[in-house]
XYZ file of C-alpha atoms in Angstrom:
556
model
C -22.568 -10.694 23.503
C -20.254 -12.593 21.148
C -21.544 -12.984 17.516
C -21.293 -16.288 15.574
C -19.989 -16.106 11.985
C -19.612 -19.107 9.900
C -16.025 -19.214 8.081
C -15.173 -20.966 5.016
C -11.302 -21.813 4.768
C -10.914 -22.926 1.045
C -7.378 -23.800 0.304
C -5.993 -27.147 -0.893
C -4.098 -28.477 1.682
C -3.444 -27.766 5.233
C -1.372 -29.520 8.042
C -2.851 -31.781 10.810
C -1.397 -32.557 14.093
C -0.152 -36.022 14.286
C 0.740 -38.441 16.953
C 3.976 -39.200 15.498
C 6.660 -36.687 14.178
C 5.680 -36.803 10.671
C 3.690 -33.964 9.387
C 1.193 -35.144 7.330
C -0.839 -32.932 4.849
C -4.051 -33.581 3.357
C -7.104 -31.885 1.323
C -9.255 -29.506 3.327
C -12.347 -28.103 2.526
C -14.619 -27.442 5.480
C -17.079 -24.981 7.038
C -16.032 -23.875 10.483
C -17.520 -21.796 13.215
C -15.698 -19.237 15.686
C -16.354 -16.497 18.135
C -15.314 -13.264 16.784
C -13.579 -11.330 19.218
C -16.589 -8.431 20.310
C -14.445 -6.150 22.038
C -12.054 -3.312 20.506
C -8.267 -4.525 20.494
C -6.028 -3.112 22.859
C -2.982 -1.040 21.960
C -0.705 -3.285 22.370
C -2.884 -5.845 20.418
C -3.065 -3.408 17.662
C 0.732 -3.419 16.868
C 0.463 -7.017 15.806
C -3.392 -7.653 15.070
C -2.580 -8.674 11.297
C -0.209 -11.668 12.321
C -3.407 -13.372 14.126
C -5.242 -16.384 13.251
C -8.905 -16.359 13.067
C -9.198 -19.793 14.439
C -6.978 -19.333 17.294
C -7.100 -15.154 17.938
C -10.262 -14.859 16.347
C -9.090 -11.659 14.570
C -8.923 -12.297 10.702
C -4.966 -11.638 10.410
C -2.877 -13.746 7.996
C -1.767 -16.479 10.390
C 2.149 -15.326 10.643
C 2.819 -15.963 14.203
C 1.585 -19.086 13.553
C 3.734 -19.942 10.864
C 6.712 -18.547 12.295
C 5.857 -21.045 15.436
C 4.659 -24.153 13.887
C 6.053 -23.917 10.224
C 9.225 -21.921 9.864
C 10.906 -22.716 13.403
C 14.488 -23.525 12.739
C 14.496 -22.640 8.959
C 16.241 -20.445 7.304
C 15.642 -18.812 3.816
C 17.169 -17.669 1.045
C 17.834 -13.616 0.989
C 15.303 -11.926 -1.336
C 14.911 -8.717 -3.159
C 11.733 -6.551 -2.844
C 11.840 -3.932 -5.127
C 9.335 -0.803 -2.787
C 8.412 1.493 -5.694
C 7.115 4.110 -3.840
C 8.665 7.823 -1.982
C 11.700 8.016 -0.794
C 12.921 5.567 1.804
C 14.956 6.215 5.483
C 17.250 3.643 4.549
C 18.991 4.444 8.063
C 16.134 3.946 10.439
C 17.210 1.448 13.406
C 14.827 -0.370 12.119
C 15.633 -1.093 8.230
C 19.183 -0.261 8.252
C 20.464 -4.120 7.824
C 17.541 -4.665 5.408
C 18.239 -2.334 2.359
C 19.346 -3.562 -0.938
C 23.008 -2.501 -1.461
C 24.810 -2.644 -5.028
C 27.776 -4.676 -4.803
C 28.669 -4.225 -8.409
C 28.660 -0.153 -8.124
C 31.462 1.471 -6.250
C 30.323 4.680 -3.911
C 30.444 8.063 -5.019
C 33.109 7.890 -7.918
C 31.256 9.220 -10.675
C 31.608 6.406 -12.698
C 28.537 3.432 -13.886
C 30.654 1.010 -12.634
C 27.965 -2.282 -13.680
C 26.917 -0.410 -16.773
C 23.411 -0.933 -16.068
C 22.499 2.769 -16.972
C 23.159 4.396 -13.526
C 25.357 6.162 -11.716
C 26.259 5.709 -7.922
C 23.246 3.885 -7.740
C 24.480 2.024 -4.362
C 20.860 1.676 -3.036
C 18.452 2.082 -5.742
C 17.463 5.276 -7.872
C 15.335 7.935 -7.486
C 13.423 9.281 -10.682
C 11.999 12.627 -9.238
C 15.329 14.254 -8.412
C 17.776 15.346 -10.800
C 21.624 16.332 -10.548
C 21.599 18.836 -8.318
C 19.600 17.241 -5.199
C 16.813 18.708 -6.092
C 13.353 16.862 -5.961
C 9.721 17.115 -6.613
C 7.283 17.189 -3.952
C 4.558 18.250 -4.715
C 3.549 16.515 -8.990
C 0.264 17.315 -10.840
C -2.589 14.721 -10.601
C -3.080 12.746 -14.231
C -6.717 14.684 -14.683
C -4.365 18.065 -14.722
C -2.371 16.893 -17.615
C -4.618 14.920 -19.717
C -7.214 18.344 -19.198
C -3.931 20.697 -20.013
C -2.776 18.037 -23.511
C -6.436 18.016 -24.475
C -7.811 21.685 -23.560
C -6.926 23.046 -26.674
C -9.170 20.824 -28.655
C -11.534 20.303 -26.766
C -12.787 23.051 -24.093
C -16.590 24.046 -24.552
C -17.090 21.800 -27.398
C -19.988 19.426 -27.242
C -20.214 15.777 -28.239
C -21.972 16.644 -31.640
C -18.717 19.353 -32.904
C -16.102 16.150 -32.147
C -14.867 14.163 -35.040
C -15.360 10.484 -34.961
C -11.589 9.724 -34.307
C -11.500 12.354 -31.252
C -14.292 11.044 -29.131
C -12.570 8.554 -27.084
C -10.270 11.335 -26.125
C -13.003 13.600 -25.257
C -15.045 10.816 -23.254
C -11.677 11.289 -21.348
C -10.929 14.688 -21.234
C -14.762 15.270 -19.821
C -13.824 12.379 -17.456
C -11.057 14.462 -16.071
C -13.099 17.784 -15.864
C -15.673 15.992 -13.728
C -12.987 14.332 -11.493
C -10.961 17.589 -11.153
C -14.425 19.610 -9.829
C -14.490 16.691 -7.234
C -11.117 16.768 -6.473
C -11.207 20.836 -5.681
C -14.311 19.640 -3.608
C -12.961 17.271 -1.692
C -9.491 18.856 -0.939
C -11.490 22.323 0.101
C -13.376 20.181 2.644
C -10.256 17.884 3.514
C -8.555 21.402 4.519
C -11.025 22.976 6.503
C -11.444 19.142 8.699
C -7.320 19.623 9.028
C -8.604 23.515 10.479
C -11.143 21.964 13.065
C -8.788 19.222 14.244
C -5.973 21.785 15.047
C -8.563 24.024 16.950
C -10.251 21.233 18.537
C -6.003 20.034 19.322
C -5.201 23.200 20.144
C -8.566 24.169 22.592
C -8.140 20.816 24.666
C -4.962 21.212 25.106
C -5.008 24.738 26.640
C -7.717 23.349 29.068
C -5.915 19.740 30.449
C -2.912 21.693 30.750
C -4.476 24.269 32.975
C -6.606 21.511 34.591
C -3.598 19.139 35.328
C -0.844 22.415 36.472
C 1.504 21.472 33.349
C 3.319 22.162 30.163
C 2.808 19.274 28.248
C 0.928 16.146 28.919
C 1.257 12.490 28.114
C -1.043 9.703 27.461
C -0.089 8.373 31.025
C -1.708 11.282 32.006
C -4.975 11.199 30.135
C -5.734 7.997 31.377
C -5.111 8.540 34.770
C -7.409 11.322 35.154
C -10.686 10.550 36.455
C -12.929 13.734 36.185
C -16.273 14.141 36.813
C -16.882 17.890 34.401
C -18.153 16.730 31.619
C -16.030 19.845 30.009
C -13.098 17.820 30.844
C -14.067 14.764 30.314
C -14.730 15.703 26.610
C -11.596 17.425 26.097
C -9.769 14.495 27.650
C -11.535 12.081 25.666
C -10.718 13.972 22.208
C -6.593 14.343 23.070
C -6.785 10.306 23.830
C -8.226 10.118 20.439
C -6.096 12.143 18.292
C -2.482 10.506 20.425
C -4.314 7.229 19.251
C -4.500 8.481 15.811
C -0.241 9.790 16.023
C -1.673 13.138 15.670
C 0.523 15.788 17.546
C 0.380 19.784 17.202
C 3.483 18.965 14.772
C 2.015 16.439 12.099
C -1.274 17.741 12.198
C 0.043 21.594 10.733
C 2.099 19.479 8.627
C -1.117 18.105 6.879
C -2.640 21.370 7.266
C 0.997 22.671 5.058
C 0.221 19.377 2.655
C -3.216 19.906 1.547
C -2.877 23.731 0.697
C 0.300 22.586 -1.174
C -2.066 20.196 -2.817
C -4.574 22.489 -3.848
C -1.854 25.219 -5.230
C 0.057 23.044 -6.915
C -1.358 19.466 -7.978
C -4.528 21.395 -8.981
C -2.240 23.870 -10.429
C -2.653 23.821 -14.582
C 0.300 26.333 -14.623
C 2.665 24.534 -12.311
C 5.232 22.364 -14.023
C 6.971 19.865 -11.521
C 9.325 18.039 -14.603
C 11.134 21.437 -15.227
C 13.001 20.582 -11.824
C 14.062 17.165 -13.325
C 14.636 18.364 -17.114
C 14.020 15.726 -19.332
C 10.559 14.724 -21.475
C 8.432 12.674 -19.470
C 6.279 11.991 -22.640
C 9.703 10.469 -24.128
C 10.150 6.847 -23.038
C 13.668 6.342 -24.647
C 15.210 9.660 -22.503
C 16.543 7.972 -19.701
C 19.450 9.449 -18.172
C 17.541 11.427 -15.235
C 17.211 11.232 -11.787
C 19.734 10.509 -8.826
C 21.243 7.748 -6.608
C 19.700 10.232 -2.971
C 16.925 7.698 -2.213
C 16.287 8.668 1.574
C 16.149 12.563 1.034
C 12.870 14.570 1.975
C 11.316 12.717 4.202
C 9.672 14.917 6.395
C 7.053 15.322 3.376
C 7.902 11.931 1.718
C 7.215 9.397 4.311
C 5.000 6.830 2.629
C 7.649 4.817 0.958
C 9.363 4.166 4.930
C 5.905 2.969 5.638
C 5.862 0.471 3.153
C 9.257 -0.834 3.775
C 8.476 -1.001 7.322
C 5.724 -3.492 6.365
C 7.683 -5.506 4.955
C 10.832 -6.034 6.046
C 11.408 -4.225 9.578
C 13.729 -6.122 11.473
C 11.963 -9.244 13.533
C 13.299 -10.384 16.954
C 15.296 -6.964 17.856
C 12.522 -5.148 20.072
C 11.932 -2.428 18.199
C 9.087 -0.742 16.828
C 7.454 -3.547 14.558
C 7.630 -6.610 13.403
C 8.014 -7.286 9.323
C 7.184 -9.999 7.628
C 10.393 -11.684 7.293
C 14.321 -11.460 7.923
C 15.490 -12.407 4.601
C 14.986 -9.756 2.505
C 16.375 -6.730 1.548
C 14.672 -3.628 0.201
C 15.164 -1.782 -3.119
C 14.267 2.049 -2.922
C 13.234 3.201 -6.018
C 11.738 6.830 -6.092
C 8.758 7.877 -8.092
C 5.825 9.030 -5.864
C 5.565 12.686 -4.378
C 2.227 14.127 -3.049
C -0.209 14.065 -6.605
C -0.035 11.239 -9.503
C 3.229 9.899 -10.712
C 3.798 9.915 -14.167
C 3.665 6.411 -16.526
C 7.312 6.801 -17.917
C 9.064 6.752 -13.980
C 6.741 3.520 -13.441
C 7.839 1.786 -16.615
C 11.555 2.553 -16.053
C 11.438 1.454 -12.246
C 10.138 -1.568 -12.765
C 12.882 -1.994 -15.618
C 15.286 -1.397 -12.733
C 14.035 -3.747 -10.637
C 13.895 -6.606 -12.611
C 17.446 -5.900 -14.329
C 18.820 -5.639 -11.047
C 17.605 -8.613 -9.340
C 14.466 -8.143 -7.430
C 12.274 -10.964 -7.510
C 8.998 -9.077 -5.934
C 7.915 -5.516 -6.849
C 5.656 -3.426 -4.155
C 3.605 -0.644 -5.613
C 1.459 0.980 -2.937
C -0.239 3.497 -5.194
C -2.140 4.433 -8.516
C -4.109 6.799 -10.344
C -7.258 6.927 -12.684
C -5.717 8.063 -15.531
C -2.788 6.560 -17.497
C -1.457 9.102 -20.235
C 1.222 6.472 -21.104
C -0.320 2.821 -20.328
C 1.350 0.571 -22.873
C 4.857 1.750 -21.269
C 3.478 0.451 -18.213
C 2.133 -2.751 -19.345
C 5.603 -3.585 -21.379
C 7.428 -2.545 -18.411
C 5.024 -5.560 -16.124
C 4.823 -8.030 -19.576
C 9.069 -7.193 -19.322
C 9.006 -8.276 -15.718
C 6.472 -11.949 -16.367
C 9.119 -12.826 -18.738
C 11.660 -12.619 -16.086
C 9.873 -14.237 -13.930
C 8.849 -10.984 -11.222
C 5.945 -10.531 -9.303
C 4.399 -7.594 -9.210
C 1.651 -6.468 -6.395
C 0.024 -2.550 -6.636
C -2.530 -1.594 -4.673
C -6.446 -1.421 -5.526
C -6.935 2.214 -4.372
C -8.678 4.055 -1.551
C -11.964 5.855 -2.788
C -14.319 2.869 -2.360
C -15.190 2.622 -6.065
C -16.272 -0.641 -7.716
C -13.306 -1.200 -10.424
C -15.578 -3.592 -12.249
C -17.879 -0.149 -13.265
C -16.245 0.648 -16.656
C -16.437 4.609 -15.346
C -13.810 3.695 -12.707
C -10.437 2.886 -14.084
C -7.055 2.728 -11.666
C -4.148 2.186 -12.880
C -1.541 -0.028 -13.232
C -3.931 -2.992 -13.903
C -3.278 -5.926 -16.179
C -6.956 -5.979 -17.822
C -6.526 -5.793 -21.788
C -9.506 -4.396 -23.234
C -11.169 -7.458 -24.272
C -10.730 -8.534 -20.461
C -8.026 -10.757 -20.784
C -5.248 -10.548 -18.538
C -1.799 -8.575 -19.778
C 0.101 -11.445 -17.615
C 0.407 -13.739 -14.909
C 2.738 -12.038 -12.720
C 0.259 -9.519 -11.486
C -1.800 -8.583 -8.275
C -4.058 -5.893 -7.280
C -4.918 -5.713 -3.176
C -7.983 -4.345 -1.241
C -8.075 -3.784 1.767
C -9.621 -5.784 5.487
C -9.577 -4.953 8.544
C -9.856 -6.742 12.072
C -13.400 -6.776 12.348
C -15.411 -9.870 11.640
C -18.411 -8.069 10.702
C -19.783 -5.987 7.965
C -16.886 -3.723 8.147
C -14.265 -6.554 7.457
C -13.620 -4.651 4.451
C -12.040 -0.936 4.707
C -14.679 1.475 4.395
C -12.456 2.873 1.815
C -10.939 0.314 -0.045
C -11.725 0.010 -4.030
C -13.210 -3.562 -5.051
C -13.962 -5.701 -8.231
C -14.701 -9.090 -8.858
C -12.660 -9.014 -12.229
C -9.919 -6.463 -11.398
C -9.175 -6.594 -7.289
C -7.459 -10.370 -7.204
C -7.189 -10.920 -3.041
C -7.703 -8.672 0.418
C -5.323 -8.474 3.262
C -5.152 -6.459 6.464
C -4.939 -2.776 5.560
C -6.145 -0.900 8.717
C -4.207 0.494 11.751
C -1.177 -1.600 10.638
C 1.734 -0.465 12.823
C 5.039 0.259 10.625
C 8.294 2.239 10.319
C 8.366 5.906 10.061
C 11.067 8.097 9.116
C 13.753 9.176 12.032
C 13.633 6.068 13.999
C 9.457 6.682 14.719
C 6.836 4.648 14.247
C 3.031 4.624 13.592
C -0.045 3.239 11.700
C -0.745 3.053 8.324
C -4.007 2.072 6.869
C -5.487 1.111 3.157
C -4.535 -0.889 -0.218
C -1.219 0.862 0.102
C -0.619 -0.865 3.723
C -2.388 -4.341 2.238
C -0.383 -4.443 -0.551
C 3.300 -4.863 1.610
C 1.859 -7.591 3.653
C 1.577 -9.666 0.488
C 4.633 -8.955 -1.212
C 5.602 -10.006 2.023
C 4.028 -13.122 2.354
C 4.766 -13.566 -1.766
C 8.615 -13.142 -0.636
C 8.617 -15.356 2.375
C 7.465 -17.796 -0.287
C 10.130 -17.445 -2.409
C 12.533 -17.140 0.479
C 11.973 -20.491 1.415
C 10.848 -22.388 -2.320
C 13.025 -20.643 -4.716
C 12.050 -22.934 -7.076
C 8.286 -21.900 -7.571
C 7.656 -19.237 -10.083
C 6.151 -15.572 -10.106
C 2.905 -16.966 -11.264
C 2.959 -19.996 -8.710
C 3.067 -17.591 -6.297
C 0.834 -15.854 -7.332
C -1.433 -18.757 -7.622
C -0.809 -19.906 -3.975
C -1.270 -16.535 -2.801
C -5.262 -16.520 -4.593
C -5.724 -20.028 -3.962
C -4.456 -20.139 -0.699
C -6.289 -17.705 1.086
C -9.656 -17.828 3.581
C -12.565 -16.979 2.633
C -15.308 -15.341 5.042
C -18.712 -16.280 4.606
C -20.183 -13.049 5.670
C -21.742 -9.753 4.014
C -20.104 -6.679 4.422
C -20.868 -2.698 3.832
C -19.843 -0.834 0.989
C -20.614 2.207 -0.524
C -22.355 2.929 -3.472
C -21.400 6.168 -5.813
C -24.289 7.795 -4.541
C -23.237 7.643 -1.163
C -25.899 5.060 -0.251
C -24.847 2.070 1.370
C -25.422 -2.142 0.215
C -24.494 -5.268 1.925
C -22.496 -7.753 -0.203
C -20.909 -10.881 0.455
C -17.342 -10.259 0.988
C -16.565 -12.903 -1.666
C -18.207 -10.821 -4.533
C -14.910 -8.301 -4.238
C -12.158 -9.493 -5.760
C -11.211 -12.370 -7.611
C -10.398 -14.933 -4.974
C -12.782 -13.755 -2.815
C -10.455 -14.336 0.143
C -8.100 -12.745 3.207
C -4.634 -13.623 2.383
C -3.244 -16.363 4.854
C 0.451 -16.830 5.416
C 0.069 -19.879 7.133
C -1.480 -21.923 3.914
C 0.224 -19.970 1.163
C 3.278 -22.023 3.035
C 1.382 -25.103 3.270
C 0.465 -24.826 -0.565
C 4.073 -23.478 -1.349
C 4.988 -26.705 0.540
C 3.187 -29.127 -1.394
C 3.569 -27.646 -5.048
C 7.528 -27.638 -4.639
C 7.043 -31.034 -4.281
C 5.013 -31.927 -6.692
C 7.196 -30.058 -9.504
């Protein structure tokens, strides 16, 4: 049976069908009701489910399709820049090949900074985690690890009562970063012996179907076809359906087995120094000259950044793999994430880059809960408001309430006093296709003051490196969808600032009338209405941010 949820689509302006050719646009502020769709989406309906309309799809997408088809037919935008701060990028997949940012005013391979901008070679971006000689981090240090390694000499076994006055904000901190590290070894410990059972469950159900069926390998095809009534079967069947679902082969599933002890032996590691590779002082915001112009290296282990892009800006209409957002644009790669925390200085500089070199939207699909460096980080976003950039980073993915003073995550633009560092800043959660109380992501972070808008973040199909594809989920796959959106804006009204857009994008949004799950820090769980999470309270909408983009640019 089909459930009944009442919807609330709060935005200030919305078009209505008319009998004559002339779109006419007018104040809407209404309660609706739909049928949520009951049943689970298909495959095929997964690969697109965040483009739906809740009014006519009943899935709680962000409306594209129906902007492309009753909006945007037969125009044409201008080309814009979206700086993807992230990993390394494939900038040849079939898929993103035409859409990468190229440096006209740099001249391949010759050595030379051709455009003087403080970089050499850079033909498609920069990468801050490699240095001269190709070499690159993969594996960095969590921010816990170095604030515990900067402070440990001060503080380790001291109590409260033998710090002086001046040092206990720093040792609130550093005992912050103990407690986080103990549940970081925790978690990873369990996280790698789930990765163990997986690869033995894989591994058992495979050797079964195979003998079952009489082959060497089997397909999905397969699976479904077979109709068995051994339960034995039936169970390993069912499991091998799940984890093909899931993109897990025998391949990427030792690969995260390989990842997570990496984890644990390095980014837990207090004796393991990941900037000796690059060789300059990461505590030293004014030593610049690091890094190289390889943006696309590594990406068997540094995939997320192709994931992102994907999101974004895969190519639309040419029957591959997914659909982006939008034609016009063209991707910046610049390089600061490998598998732990990056650091503050590589976050400040890159967002330098990508102002000074003409991005108009940055994507940052990642964070940490420690900041060793913030103010670089805050000049660095203050730097890009006053050139009119919009920034978007993502909320996080550990289901914490960011409005609890004990959870931090940073970048944020939330001054001490409250106040906000600028205008030209967004933080995403996460939704997902179900109109229910698990609209949210089980795991997304939240916070009325510091989370500003939601958007589809689970099971969203994208680009992944080597001309594959698969599904991402979380802030960091909610946060492309609205630089997206935030570029398709600007695509199309060029004349609307960072902070319009940003406005459009809160204001714009719908709002869902519902209560939804979340989890407290105990582990117990409380039903909230989905509006008490962020600051809009709202689903991004593609379809109305146009509509208000629309109206505004006329208005100016």
């Amino acid at each position: 049976m089909k459930k009944v949820f009442l919807i609330q689509l709060i935005s200030y302006w919305c078009f209505l069908g008319c009998t004559t050719s002339k779109e006419k646009m007018i104040p809407y502020d209404s309660i609706s009701v739909v049928l949520a769709k009951n049943e689970k989406l298909s495959d095929k309906e997964f690969e697109g489910w965040q483009y739906k309309d809740i009014f006519e799809d009943t899935v709680p997408g962000i409306s594209l399709e129906k902007a492309y088809r009753e909006f945007l037919k037969d125009k044409k935008g201008d080309s814009i820049i979206v700086a993807v701060i992230d990993t390394e990028i494939d900038i040849a997949h079939e898929d993103l090949k035409e859409q990468i940012w190229v440096n006209t005013n740099e001249i391949a391979e010759n050595g030379i900074d051709d455009d003087h901008n403080g970089y050499i070679d850079d033909i498609n971006g920069w990468n801050f985690i490699g240095n001269v000689n190709g070499e690159n981090i993969i594996h960095s240090n969590y921010e816990f690890i170095r604030l515990i390694r900067k402070f440990k000499v001060l503080f380790h076994n001291k109590t409260v009562d033998r710090i002086t006055s001046n040092q206990i904000k720093d040792f609130e901190t550093y005992q912050k970063a103990l407690k986080l590290l103990g549940e970081t070894k925790k978690s990873k410990l369990q996280q790698l012996e789930n990765v163990k059972g997986f690869i033995n469950k894989y591994n058992k159900a495979q050797q079964i179907l195979k003998a079952h069926l009489a082959v060497d390998s089997i397909t999905k095809e397969q699976l479904l076809a077979l109709h068995s009534t051994d339960t034995i079967i039936k169970k390993h069947q069912k499991t091998l359906i799940s984890y093909i679902n899931r993109g897990f082969t025998e391949n990427t599933l030792l690969g995260y087995l390989e990842q997570t002890q990496e984890s644990i032996d390095k980014s837990l590691d207090f004796d393991y120094q990941e900037r000796e590779i690059i060789g300059d002082d990461p505590n030293d915001i004014n030593d610049i000259h690091y890094g190289n112009n390889n943006v696309s290296g590594n990406l068997d282990k540094l995939y997320h950044g192709t994931l992102m892009a994907g999101i974004i800006a895969a190519k639309r209409g040419n029957k591959l793999g997914n659909e982006g957002i939008l034609n016009e644009v063209k991707i910046m790669p610049l390089c600061i994430s490998a598998n732990g925390d990056e650091f503050d200085k590589d976050i400040a500089l890159a967002i330098r880059y990508a102002v000074d070199n003409g991005a108009k939207i940055i994507n940052m699909s990642s964070g940490k809960q420690f900041s060793m460096n913030r103010q670089w980080v805050n000049d660095a976003i203050k730097y890009a408001a006053k050139k009119d950039v919009l920034f978007i980073t993502s909320a996080g993915n550990s289901g914490l309430n960011l409005d609890d003073k004990e959870h931090n995550y940073y970048p944020n633009d939330i001054n001490t006093d409250g106040s906000e560092i600028s205008d030209n800043f967004m933080m995403i959660g996460a939704s997902s296709y179900t109109l229910n109380k698990r609209l949210i992501y089980y795991k997304t972070n939240h916070g009325k003051n510091n989370v500003d808008l939601f958007a589809p973040g689970y099971k969203v199909y994208t680009t992944l490196p080597n001309n594959k594809y698969r599904y991402s989920r979380g802030t960091s796959a909610a946060t492309p969808i609205v630089s997206g959106i935030a570029a398709l804006i600007r695509s199309h009204y060029p004349d609307l600032s960072a902070s319009q857009v940003k406005e459009i994008l809160m204001k714009s949004g719908i709002s869902y009338n519902i209560d939804v799950e979340i989890i407290l820090d105990d582990d117990t769980k409380k039903m909230v209405p989905f509006s008490s999470l962020s600051k809009s309270g709202k689903v991004v909408n593609a379809y109305n941010a146009l509509l208000l983009a629309e109206k505004m640019s006329k208005t100016k």
